[in-house]
Coordinates of C-alpha atoms in Angstrom, one line a residue:
Chain W
X1 CA -31.1 13.8 31.6
X2 CA -33.0 12.2 28.7
X3 CA -31.2 11.1 25.5
X4 CA -33.0 13.9 23.6
X5 CA -31.8 16.5 26.1
X6 CA -28.2 15.2 26.1
X7 CA -27.8 15.0 22.3
X8 CA -29.1 17.8 20.1
X9 CA -27.7 16.2 17.0
X10 CA -27.5 19.4 15.0
X11 CA -26.2 19.0 11.5
X12 CA -22.4 19.6 11.3
X13 CA -19.9 19.3 8.5
X14 CA -19.2 16.2 6.4
X15 CA -16.4 14.0 7.7
X16 CA -14.6 14.5 4.3
X17 CA -14.5 18.2 4.9
X18 CA -13.2 17.8 8.4
X19 CA -10.5 15.6 7.0
X20 CA -9.5 18.3 4.5
X21 CA -9.3 20.9 7.2
X22 CA -7.3 18.6 9.5
X23 CA -4.7 18.1 6.6
X24 CA -4.2 21.8 6.3
X25 CA -3.6 22.2 10.1
X26 CA -1.2 19.3 9.9
X27 CA 0.6 20.8 6.9
X28 CA 1.0 24.1 8.7
X29 CA 2.5 22.5 11.8
X30 CA 4.8 20.0 10.0
X31 CA 6.5 20.4 6.7
X32 CA 7.0 16.6 6.5
X33 CA 3.3 16.1 5.7
X34 CA 2.6 15.3 2.1
X35 CA -0.7 14.4 0.3
X36 CA -1.5 12.4 -2.9
X37 CA -4.8 12.4 -4.7
X38 CA -6.2 10.8 -7.8
X39 CA -8.2 13.5 -9.6
X40 CA -10.8 13.8 -6.8
X41 CA -9.2 16.5 -4.7
X42 CA -12.3 18.7 -4.9
X43 CA -14.4 15.8 -3.6
X44 CA -12.0 14.5 -1.0
X45 CA -11.2 18.0 0.2
X46 CA -7.5 17.5 -0.3
X47 CA -7.7 20.6 -2.6
X48 CA -7.5 22.6 0.6
X49 CA -4.0 21.2 1.3
X50 CA -3.0 21.4 -2.4
X51 CA -3.8 25.1 -2.4
X52 CA -1.8 25.9 0.7
X53 CA 1.1 23.5 0.0
X54 CA 1.3 22.9 -3.8
X55 CA 4.9 21.6 -3.6
X56 CA 3.8 18.9 -1.1
X57 CA 0.7 17.8 -3.0
X58 CA 1.2 15.0 -5.6
X59 CA -1.5 14.8 -8.3
X60 CA -1.5 11.2 -9.5
X61 CA -4.2 11.4 -12.1
X62 CA -6.9 8.7 -12.3
X63 CA -4.5 5.9 -11.3
X64 CA -5.2 4.8 -7.7
X65 CA -2.8 1.8 -7.8
X66 CA 0.0 4.0 -8.8
X67 CA -1.0 6.6 -6.2
X68 CA -0.9 4.0 -3.3
X69 CA 2.6 2.8 -4.3
X70 CA 3.9 6.4 -4.7
X71 CA 2.5 7.2 -1.3
X72 CA 4.2 4.1 0.1
X73 CA 7.5 5.4 -1.5
X74 CA 7.0 8.8 0.1
X75 CA 6.2 7.2 3.5
X76 CA 9.1 4.9 3.4
X77 CA 11.4 7.9 2.8
X78 CA 10.2 9.4 6.1
X79 CA 7.3 11.5 4.9
X80 CA 4.0 11.6 6.8
X81 CA 2.2 10.6 3.6
X82 CA -1.6 10.6 3.0
X83 CA -3.3 9.2 0.0
X84 CA -7.0 9.9 -0.6
X85 CA -9.7 8.9 -3.0
X86 CA -13.2 7.5 -2.7
X87 CA -13.1 4.4 -0.5
X88 CA -14.6 2.4 -3.4
X89 CA -11.6 3.3 -5.6
X90 CA -8.6 3.5 -3.3
X91 CA -9.3 0.2 -1.6
X92 CA -10.6 -1.8 -4.6
X93 CA -8.1 -0.5 -7.2
X94 CA -5.3 -0.1 -4.8
X95 CA -5.7 -3.2 -2.7
X96 CA -2.8 -5.2 -4.1
X97 CA -0.6 -2.2 -3.5
X98 CA -1.9 -1.7 0.0
X99 CA -1.2 -5.4 0.7
X100 CA 2.3 -5.6 -0.7
X101 CA 3.7 -2.1 -0.6
X102 CA 2.1 -1.0 2.7
X103 CA 0.9 -3.8 5.0
X104 CA 3.5 -6.5 4.2
X105 CA 6.2 -3.9 3.8
X106 CA 5.3 -2.3 7.1
X107 CA 5.1 1.2 5.7
X108 CA 3.2 3.8 7.8
X109 CA 1.1 5.2 4.9
X110 CA -2.2 7.0 5.8
X111 CA -5.0 6.0 3.5
X112 CA -8.2 8.0 3.5
X113 CA -11.3 6.8 1.7
X114 CA -14.1 9.4 1.4
X115 CA -17.7 8.9 0.0
X116 CA -18.0 5.7 2.0
X117 CA -21.2 3.7 2.6
X118 CA -24.4 4.3 0.7
X119 CA -24.9 7.8 1.8
X120 CA -23.0 9.1 -1.2
X121 CA -26.5 9.0 -2.8
X122 CA -27.0 10.0 -6.4
X123 CA -23.8 8.6 -7.9
X124 CA -25.0 5.0 -7.1
X125 CA -23.4 1.7 -6.3
X126 CA -20.3 1.9 -8.5
X127 CA -19.1 4.7 -6.2
X128 CA -20.6 3.4 -3.0
X129 CA -18.4 1.5 -0.6
X130 CA -20.0 -1.2 1.5
X131 CA -17.0 -3.5 1.8
X132 CA -14.1 -1.1 2.7
X133 CA -14.0 -2.0 6.4
X134 CA -13.6 -5.6 5.5
X135 CA -10.9 -5.0 3.0
X136 CA -9.0 -2.6 5.3
X137 CA -9.3 -4.9 8.3
X138 CA -7.8 -7.7 6.3
X139 CA -4.5 -5.8 5.8
X140 CA -2.2 -7.0 8.6
X141 CA -0.9 -4.2 10.9
X142 CA -3.4 -1.6 9.7
X143 CA -5.3 0.6 12.1
X144 CA -8.8 1.2 10.8
X145 CA -10.7 4.3 11.8
X146 CA -14.3 5.3 11.1
X147 CA -15.2 8.7 12.7
X148 CA -18.8 9.6 13.5
X149 CA -18.7 13.4 13.1
X150 CA -16.7 16.5 12.3
X151 CA -15.0 16.8 15.6
X152 CA -14.1 13.1 15.7
X153 CA -12.7 13.2 12.2
X154 CA -10.6 16.3 12.8
X155 CA -9.0 14.8 16.0
X156 CA -8.6 11.2 14.6
X157 CA -6.9 12.4 11.4
X158 CA -4.3 14.2 13.6
X159 CA -3.8 11.1 15.7
X160 CA -3.5 9.0 12.5
X161 CA -0.8 11.3 11.1
X162 CA 1.6 10.5 14.0
X163 CA 0.6 6.9 14.5
X164 CA 3.6 4.6 13.8
X165 CA 1.8 2.3 11.4
X166 CA -0.4 2.2 8.4
X167 CA -3.9 3.7 8.7
X168 CA -7.2 3.5 6.8
X169 CA -9.7 6.2 7.7
X170 CA -13.3 6.0 6.4
X171 CA -15.0 9.3 5.7
X172 CA -18.3 10.2 4.2
X173 CA -19.8 12.6 1.7
X174 CA -22.8 14.0 3.4
X175 CA -23.1 16.4 6.3
X176 CA -23.6 14.5 9.6
X177 CA -25.1 15.3 13.0
X178 CA -22.6 16.7 15.5
X179 CA -22.1 14.3 18.4
X180 CA -19.0 15.6 20.0
X181 CA -18.2 19.0 21.4
X182 CA -15.0 20.6 20.4
X183 CA -12.2 19.5 22.7
X184 CA -13.4 15.9 23.0
X185 CA -10.4 13.6 23.5
X186 CA -9.9 10.5 21.4
X187 CA -7.6 7.6 21.7
X188 CA -7.0 5.1 18.9
X189 CA -8.4 1.8 19.8
X190 CA -10.5 3.2 22.6
X191 CA -14.3 3.2 22.1
X192 CA -16.5 6.0 23.5
X193 CA -19.5 5.1 25.5
X194 CA -22.0 7.9 24.6
X195 CA -24.9 6.5 26.6
X196 CA -24.8 4.0 29.4
X197 CA -27.6 1.4 29.1
X198 CA -29.1 -1.3 31.2
X199 CA -31.2 -3.4 28.8
X200 CA -29.4 -3.3 25.5
X201 CA -26.3 -1.8 23.9
X202 CA -26.3 -0.3 20.4
X203 CA -22.8 -0.4 18.9
X204 CA -22.0 1.5 15.8
X205 CA -19.5 3.5 13.8
X206 CA -19.6 6.4 11.3
X207 CA -22.9 8.2 10.6
X208 CA -24.9 5.3 12.1
X209 CA -23.7 6.4 15.6
X210 CA -26.1 9.4 15.4
X211 CA -28.9 7.0 14.3
X212 CA -28.2 4.8 17.3
X213 CA -28.6 7.8 19.5
X214 CA -31.9 8.5 17.9
X215 CA -32.9 4.8 18.4
X216 CA -31.9 5.0 22.0
X217 CA -34.2 8.1 22.4
X218 CA -37.1 6.2 20.8
X219 CA -36.5 3.2 23.0
X220 CA -36.2 5.4 26.1
X221 CA -39.7 6.6 25.4
X222 CA -40.8 3.0 25.5
X223 CA -39.1 2.4 28.8
X224 CA -36.0 0.6 27.5
X225 CA -32.6 1.7 28.7
X226 CA -30.4 1.5 25.6
X227 CA -26.7 2.2 25.7
X228 CA -24.7 3.6 22.7
X229 CA -21.1 2.9 22.0
X230 CA -19.1 4.6 19.2
X231 CA -16.4 2.3 17.8
X232 CA -14.3 4.9 16.0
X233 CA -11.4 2.5 15.8
X234 CA -12.6 -0.7 14.1
X235 CA -9.1 -2.3 14.4
X236 CA -7.7 -2.8 16.8
X237 CA -11.1 -3.0 18.4
X238 CA -11.8 -2.1 22.0
X239 CA -12.4 -5.5 23.5
X240 CA -13.0 -4.3 27.0
X241 CA -15.8 -1.9 26.0
X242 CA -17.6 -4.7 24.0
X243 CA -17.1 -7.3 26.7
X244 CA -18.5 -5.0 29.3
X245 CA -21.5 -4.1 27.2
X246 CA -22.2 -7.8 26.6
X247 CA -21.9 -8.5 30.3
X248 CA -23.9 -5.5 31.6
X249 CA -26.8 -5.5 29.1
X250 CA -26.7 -9.1 27.7
X251 CA -28.0 -7.8 24.4
X252 CA -26.2 -6.1 21.5
X253 CA -27.3 -4.6 18.2
X254 CA -24.5 -3.5 15.8
X255 CA -25.5 -1.0 13.2
X256 CA -23.3 0.0 10.2
X257 CA -23.4 1.5 6.7
X258 CA -21.6 -1.6 5.4
X259 CA -22.2 -5.2 4.5
X260 CA -23.2 -6.9 7.7
X261 CA -21.4 -10.0 6.5
X262 CA -17.9 -8.6 6.9
X263 CA -17.9 -5.2 8.7
X264 CA -18.0 -4.0 12.3
X265 CA -20.8 -6.5 13.4
X266 CA -18.8 -9.6 12.8
X267 CA -15.8 -8.1 14.6
X268 CA -17.9 -7.2 17.6
X269 CA -19.4 -10.7 17.5
X270 CA -16.0 -12.3 17.7
X271 CA -15.2 -10.4 20.9
X272 CA -18.7 -11.2 22.3
X273 CA -18.2 -15.0 21.6
X274 CA -14.7 -14.9 23.2
X275 CA -15.8 -13.1 26.3
X276 CA -19.5 -12.9 27.3
X277 CA -21.8 -14.5 24.7
X278 CA -25.1 -12.8 24.5
X279 CA -28.0 -12.1 22.1
X280 CA -26.9 -10.1 19.1
X281 CA -28.6 -8.7 16.0
X282 CA -26.8 -7.1 13.0
X283 CA -28.2 -4.0 11.2
X284 CA -26.8 -2.8 7.9
X285 CA -26.5 -3.8 4.3
X286 CA -27.4 -7.4 3.3
X287 CA -26.0 -9.3 0.3
X288 CA -27.0 -6.7 -2.3
X289 CA -26.0 -3.3 -3.7
X290 CA -28.0 -0.1 -3.2
X291 CA -29.2 2.3 -5.9
X292 CA -29.2 6.0 -6.7
X293 CA -31.3 8.6 -4.9
X294 CA -30.7 11.5 -2.7
X295 CA -28.7 10.5 0.4
X296 CA -31.7 10.9 2.6
X297 CA -33.9 8.8 0.3
X298 CA -31.2 6.1 0.0
X299 CA -30.6 6.0 3.8
X300 CA -34.4 5.7 4.5
X301 CA -34.9 3.1 1.7
X302 CA -32.1 0.9 3.1
X303 CA -33.3 1.3 6.7
X304 CA -30.3 3.3 7.9
X305 CA -32.3 5.5 10.4
X306 CA -32.8 5.5 14.1
X307 CA -36.4 4.2 13.7
X308 CA -35.1 1.2 11.8
X309 CA -32.3 0.5 14.4
X310 CA -35.0 0.6 17.1
X311 CA -37.0 -2.1 15.2
X312 CA -33.9 -4.3 15.2
X313 CA -33.3 -3.5 18.9
X314 CA -36.9 -4.7 19.7
X315 CA -36.2 -7.9 17.8
X316 CA -33.0 -8.5 19.9
X317 CA -34.8 -7.6 23.1
X318 CA -37.5 -10.1 22.3
X319 CA -34.9 -12.9 22.1
X320 CA -33.2 -11.9 25.3
Chain Z
X1 CA 33.0 -3.0 0.6
X2 CA 35.4 -1.7 -2.0
X3 CA 33.8 0.1 -4.9
X4 CA 35.5 -0.1 -8.2
X5 CA 35.1 1.1 -11.8
X6 CA 37.6 -1.5 -13.1
X7 CA 35.8 -3.7 -15.6
X8 CA 38.0 -6.7 -14.9
X9 CA 37.2 -6.5 -11.2
X10 CA 33.5 -6.0 -11.8
X11 CA 33.6 -9.0 -14.1
X12 CA 35.2 -11.1 -11.4
X13 CA 32.5 -10.1 -8.9
X14 CA 29.9 -11.0 -11.6
X15 CA 31.4 -14.5 -11.9
X16 CA 31.2 -14.9 -8.1
X17 CA 27.6 -13.7 -8.1
X18 CA 26.7 -16.2 -10.8
X19 CA 28.3 -19.0 -8.8
X20 CA 26.3 -18.0 -5.8
X21 CA 23.0 -17.9 -7.8
X22 CA 23.4 -21.4 -9.3
X23 CA 24.6 -22.9 -6.0
X24 CA 21.9 -21.4 -3.8
X25 CA 19.0 -22.3 -6.2
X26 CA 20.5 -25.8 -6.5
X27 CA 20.5 -26.1 -2.7
X28 CA 17.0 -24.8 -2.4
X29 CA 15.7 -27.1 -5.2
X30 CA 13.5 -24.2 -6.3
X31 CA 13.8 -20.7 -7.5
X32 CA 14.3 -18.6 -10.6
X33 CA 17.8 -19.0 -12.2
X34 CA 17.2 -17.6 -15.7
X35 CA 16.1 -14.1 -14.7
X36 CA 18.6 -13.9 -11.9
X37 CA 21.5 -14.7 -14.3
X38 CA 20.3 -12.2 -16.9
X39 CA 20.5 -9.3 -14.4
X40 CA 24.0 -10.0 -12.9
X41 CA 26.0 -7.3 -14.7
X42 CA 23.4 -4.6 -14.1
X43 CA 23.3 -5.2 -10.3
X44 CA 27.0 -5.6 -10.0
X45 CA 27.6 -2.3 -11.9
X46 CA 25.1 -0.6 -9.7
X47 CA 26.2 -1.9 -6.3
X48 CA 29.9 -1.9 -6.9
X49 CA 30.4 1.2 -9.0
X50 CA 27.4 3.5 -9.6
X51 CA 25.3 3.7 -6.5
X52 CA 26.0 5.8 -3.4
X53 CA 25.3 3.4 -0.5
X54 CA 27.0 2.0 2.6
X55 CA 26.6 -1.6 3.8
X56 CA 27.6 -0.4 7.3
X57 CA 24.8 2.1 7.3
X58 CA 21.9 0.7 5.2
X59 CA 19.5 3.4 6.4
X60 CA 21.7 6.4 5.5
X61 CA 19.1 8.9 4.5
X62 CA 20.9 10.2 1.4
X63 CA 21.7 6.7 0.0
X64 CA 20.6 5.8 -3.5
X65 CA 17.8 3.3 -3.6
X66 CA 17.4 0.1 -5.6
X67 CA 14.2 -1.8 -6.0
X68 CA 14.1 -5.2 -7.5
X69 CA 10.6 -5.0 -8.9
X70 CA 11.0 -8.3 -10.6
X71 CA 11.3 -9.9 -7.1
X72 CA 11.6 -13.5 -8.3
X73 CA 15.2 -12.6 -9.3
X74 CA 15.9 -12.5 -5.5
X75 CA 19.0 -14.8 -5.8
X76 CA 20.9 -12.2 -7.8
X77 CA 20.4 -9.5 -5.2
X78 CA 21.1 -11.9 -2.3
X79 CA 24.4 -12.8 -4.0
X80 CA 25.2 -9.1 -4.5
X81 CA 24.2 -8.2 -0.9
X82 CA 26.5 -11.0 0.3
X83 CA 29.4 -9.9 -1.9
X84 CA 28.9 -6.3 -0.7
X85 CA 28.8 -7.2 2.9
X86 CA 25.1 -6.5 3.7
X87 CA 24.3 -10.1 4.5
X88 CA 26.3 -13.2 5.3
X89 CA 27.6 -15.3 2.3
X90 CA 27.8 -18.5 4.3
X91 CA 24.1 -18.9 4.7
X92 CA 23.1 -18.2 1.1
X93 CA 22.3 -21.9 0.7
X94 CA 19.5 -21.5 3.2
X95 CA 17.5 -19.8 0.4
X96 CA 13.8 -20.4 0.7
X97 CA 14.0 -22.4 3.9
X98 CA 12.0 -21.6 7.1
X99 CA 13.8 -19.1 9.3
X100 CA 16.2 -17.9 6.5
X101 CA 16.7 -14.3 5.8
X102 CA 16.9 -15.4 2.2
X103 CA 13.2 -15.7 1.6
X104 CA 11.6 -16.8 -1.7
X105 CA 11.1 -13.2 -2.7
X106 CA 12.7 -10.1 -1.2
X107 CA 11.4 -9.4 2.3
X108 CA 12.5 -6.3 4.1
X109 CA 11.4 -7.7 7.4
X110 CA 14.4 -10.1 7.2
X111 CA 16.9 -7.9 5.3
X112 CA 16.7 -4.2 6.2
X113 CA 18.8 -3.3 3.1
X114 CA 15.8 -4.0 1.0
X115 CA 13.9 -0.8 0.2
X116 CA 10.8 -2.8 -0.6
X117 CA 9.4 -6.2 -0.2
X118 CA 8.6 -7.3 -3.7
X119 CA 7.4 -10.4 -5.6
X120 CA 4.1 -9.3 -6.8
X121 CA 4.9 -7.8 -10.2
X122 CA 4.1 -4.3 -11.5
X123 CA 4.3 -2.3 -8.3
X124 CA 8.0 -1.4 -8.0
X125 CA 8.3 1.6 -10.4
X126 CA 5.5 3.5 -8.7
X127 CA 7.1 2.9 -5.3
X128 CA 10.4 4.1 -6.7
X129 CA 8.7 7.3 -7.9
X130 CA 7.5 8.0 -4.4
X131 CA 11.0 7.7 -3.1
X132 CA 12.3 9.9 -5.9
X133 CA 9.7 12.5 -5.2
X134 CA 10.6 12.5 -1.5
X135 CA 14.3 13.0 -2.5
X136 CA 13.4 15.9 -4.7
X137 CA 11.3 17.5 -2.0
X138 CA 14.2 17.1 0.5
X139 CA 16.7 18.4 -2.1
X140 CA 18.6 15.2 -1.5
X141 CA 21.1 13.9 -4.0
X142 CA 19.6 10.4 -3.6
X143 CA 18.7 8.6 -6.9
X144 CA 16.4 5.7 -7.4
X145 CA 17.0 2.6 -9.6
X146 CA 14.2 0.2 -10.3
X147 CA 14.7 -3.1 -12.1
X148 CA 11.8 -4.4 -14.1
X149 CA 11.3 -7.6 -16.0
X150 CA 10.2 -7.5 -19.6
X151 CA 7.2 -9.8 -18.8
X152 CA 6.5 -7.6 -15.8
X153 CA 5.8 -4.6 -17.9
X154 CA 2.7 -6.3 -19.2
X155 CA 1.2 -5.1 -15.8
X156 CA -0.9 -2.0 -16.3
X157 CA 0.5 -0.2 -13.2
X158 CA 3.9 0.1 -14.9
X159 CA 2.3 2.3 -17.5
X160 CA 0.5 4.4 -14.9
X161 CA 4.0 4.9 -13.4
X162 CA 5.6 5.6 -16.7
X163 CA 3.0 8.3 -17.4
X164 CA 3.6 9.9 -14.0
X165 CA 7.4 9.8 -14.3
X166 CA 7.3 11.4 -17.7
X167 CA 4.7 14.0 -16.9
X168 CA 6.2 15.1 -13.6
X169 CA 9.8 15.0 -15.1
X170 CA 11.1 12.8 -12.3
X171 CA 14.7 12.9 -13.5
X172 CA 16.2 11.2 -10.4
X173 CA 14.8 7.8 -11.2
X174 CA 16.2 5.2 -13.6
X175 CA 14.2 2.2 -14.7
X176 CA 16.0 -0.8 -16.1
X177 CA 14.1 -3.3 -18.2
X178 CA 15.9 -6.6 -18.0
X179 CA 14.9 -7.5 -21.6
X180 CA 15.7 -11.2 -21.7
X181 CA 12.7 -12.0 -23.9
X182 CA 11.4 -14.9 -21.9
X183 CA 8.7 -15.2 -19.2
X184 CA 7.2 -18.1 -17.3
X185 CA 5.0 -19.5 -20.0
X186 CA 7.4 -19.0 -22.9
X187 CA 8.9 -16.3 -25.1
X188 CA 7.5 -12.8 -24.4
X189 CA 6.7 -12.4 -28.2
X190 CA 4.4 -15.4 -28.0
X191 CA 2.7 -14.6 -24.6
X192 CA 2.1 -10.9 -24.9
X193 CA 4.5 -8.9 -27.0
X194 CA 5.9 -5.8 -25.3
X195 CA 7.9 -4.5 -28.3
X196 CA 8.6 -1.8 -29.5
X197 CA 9.9 -1.0 -26.1
X198 CA 11.9 2.1 -26.9
X199 CA 9.0 3.7 -28.7
X200 CA 6.6 2.9 -25.9
X201 CA 8.8 4.5 -23.2
X202 CA 9.8 7.5 -25.4
X203 CA 6.1 8.2 -26.0
X204 CA 5.6 8.4 -22.3
X205 CA 8.3 11.1 -22.0
X206 CA 11.3 9.0 -20.9
X207 CA 14.9 9.3 -22.0
X208 CA 15.5 5.8 -23.5
X209 CA 19.0 4.1 -23.6
X210 CA 19.2 0.8 -25.4
X211 CA 22.3 -1.3 -24.6
X212 CA 23.8 -4.8 -24.1
X213 CA 22.9 -5.5 -20.5
X214 CA 25.9 -7.8 -20.1
X215 CA 28.4 -5.1 -21.3
X216 CA 29.7 -3.5 -18.1
X217 CA 31.3 -0.5 -19.9
X218 CA 28.1 0.2 -21.7
X219 CA 26.2 0.0 -18.4
X220 CA 28.6 2.5 -16.8
X221 CA 28.2 4.9 -19.7
X222 CA 24.4 4.5 -19.6
X223 CA 24.1 5.2 -15.9
X224 CA 26.4 8.3 -16.3
X225 CA 24.2 9.5 -19.2
X226 CA 21.1 8.9 -17.1
X227 CA 22.6 11.0 -14.2
X228 CA 23.3 13.8 -16.6
X229 CA 19.8 13.9 -18.1
X230 CA 17.7 16.7 -16.6
X231 CA 14.0 17.1 -17.0
X232 CA 13.3 13.5 -18.0
X233 CA 13.4 10.1 -16.3
X234 CA 15.6 7.5 -17.9
X235 CA 14.9 3.9 -18.8
X236 CA 17.6 1.5 -19.7
X237 CA 16.5 -1.2 -22.1
X238 CA 19.1 -3.8 -21.2
X239 CA 19.2 -6.5 -23.9
X240 CA 20.1 -9.6 -22.0
X241 CA 20.2 -13.3 -22.3
X242 CA 18.0 -15.3 -19.9
X243 CA 20.3 -17.8 -18.0
X244 CA 23.4 -15.9 -19.2
X245 CA 26.7 -17.7 -18.4
X246 CA 25.3 -21.2 -18.3
X247 CA 25.0 -22.7 -21.8
X248 CA 22.1 -25.1 -21.1
X249 CA 20.1 -22.4 -19.3
X250 CA 20.6 -19.6 -21.9
X251 CA 17.5 -18.7 -23.8
X252 CA 15.8 -21.7 -22.3
X253 CA 12.3 -21.0 -20.9
X254 CA 12.5 -24.1 -18.7
X255 CA 15.0 -22.3 -16.5
X256 CA 12.7 -19.3 -15.7
X257 CA 11.5 -21.0 -12.6
X258 CA 13.1 -24.4 -12.3
X259 CA 16.2 -25.3 -10.2
X260 CA 19.2 -27.1 -11.6
X261 CA 19.9 -30.6 -10.4
X262 CA 23.1 -31.5 -8.5
X263 CA 24.8 -32.5 -11.8
X264 CA 23.6 -29.4 -13.5
X265 CA 25.0 -27.2 -10.7
X266 CA 28.4 -28.9 -11.1
X267 CA 28.3 -28.4 -14.9
X268 CA 27.2 -24.7 -14.5
X269 CA 30.0 -23.9 -12.0
X270 CA 32.5 -25.4 -14.4
X271 CA 31.2 -23.2 -17.2
X272 CA 31.1 -20.0 -15.1
X273 CA 34.7 -20.6 -13.8
X274 CA 36.2 -19.1 -10.7

């Protein structure tokens, strides 16, 4: 079956909406689940939980640092506590609190950042988050999750809730193509190989996974067998999946909606260097900030499409 | 651990705590004596009279919580923990050395009785609010006590927390400002004035009690008044003397973060008495 036949990539819900729905399901099943938000509940979709369980929803006002510490206090008292805001705010304004009250204190708080990457669009760079994976991965003991679609988000939020440790989960604003069928099983730390390839492996996370599938379809038409791996858990990273990809295809492109200097790519490269060194290229945001525009315009302008990933793949293949 | 409301007995514990503080910081050759000594009566009153806790069961779910948000005053709580039986007294002098449970700042990886690892200023009150909210949700009688430094409240997050506590009427939390008027670089009034403290907290919706933070009877009364206050969080503005109990440390900014020499330890122990 061709890549195009295997993946329809019909537009599904935004990952932030799937997160909000998962919270409601968790809240119904477990009265121990609590949620904090910092005046963005209508954007993060925690308003769904707030409406169902007002007594378990803590509105913290526009004070993310306070919210993170309050969440840590709730979690340290035995609650399954989620705190949510835009990634750009909860990580940057709450970083000190995440480091001291959560990571260092070994508190199993669940942190969800929505509106990640540049695909937030119109609001522009102050709200865009292109360094969140780097920040989250630098918190010792954190598990860092970046789901690719609605189904993945729904399942991974539920896994995150009952994971015995702190979590950062990266969600996005815009509707994204559906990759997984309902019922797909996920395991934290276990990457999913969507397409087996022989010539090159495209490794990605979040909304760029769908773009890598599109790139694989383009490359397939050119006679190139490109594999695609979804790294939904950035940390701990699936070393085995990466090492095998490096060994079997000898050529890797990592694509991400994040600074390439400090995101998924460098973490993949670390594993490749330690296992089966091979040709690598890194596709994502360089050392600059994006600008306003519709999400589609911004993604095209900053080369976050399957066509662009295919260009980078050809560059990598030429070096092989 | 024997709890007591007897002022004479509490004062005797306070003297032992002061001796531990001076001795352990002297042995470590570094640490923060001034702000440890100013907080002694508050912590002794809390741990030996006011708080519901059990050293044999530090994770008792309905225990009262204490957070030393001014984490650099670690020696005072180490001394109190040792006196209460949470941790061994005979290793207090390993303070700040590799492998010791008595780390430079409170570290719950080494001492489970700590509700929080602290040391970075400004975060403890928010953390306490989360614990207080959890207790309210569970209809638990647990109360939360958070000690803040007067310099520490220059941190903005304290006022985010103050706003939250007042607005959400978190009446099972008590903040204590150890108002000793000195911070690392000098007198608080010269670095970044925090006065008028009572007005500030009152305007954020808190029940404010001003008192002498070395007067155990006044502390007992204030904690009782705080427990009786419904619909508002309480803050104790504890007027204290930095370095209290050791004449050459009292009101001396030098002893914010400098250890006494061997001779100074001897002199201090003589002054404190047995």
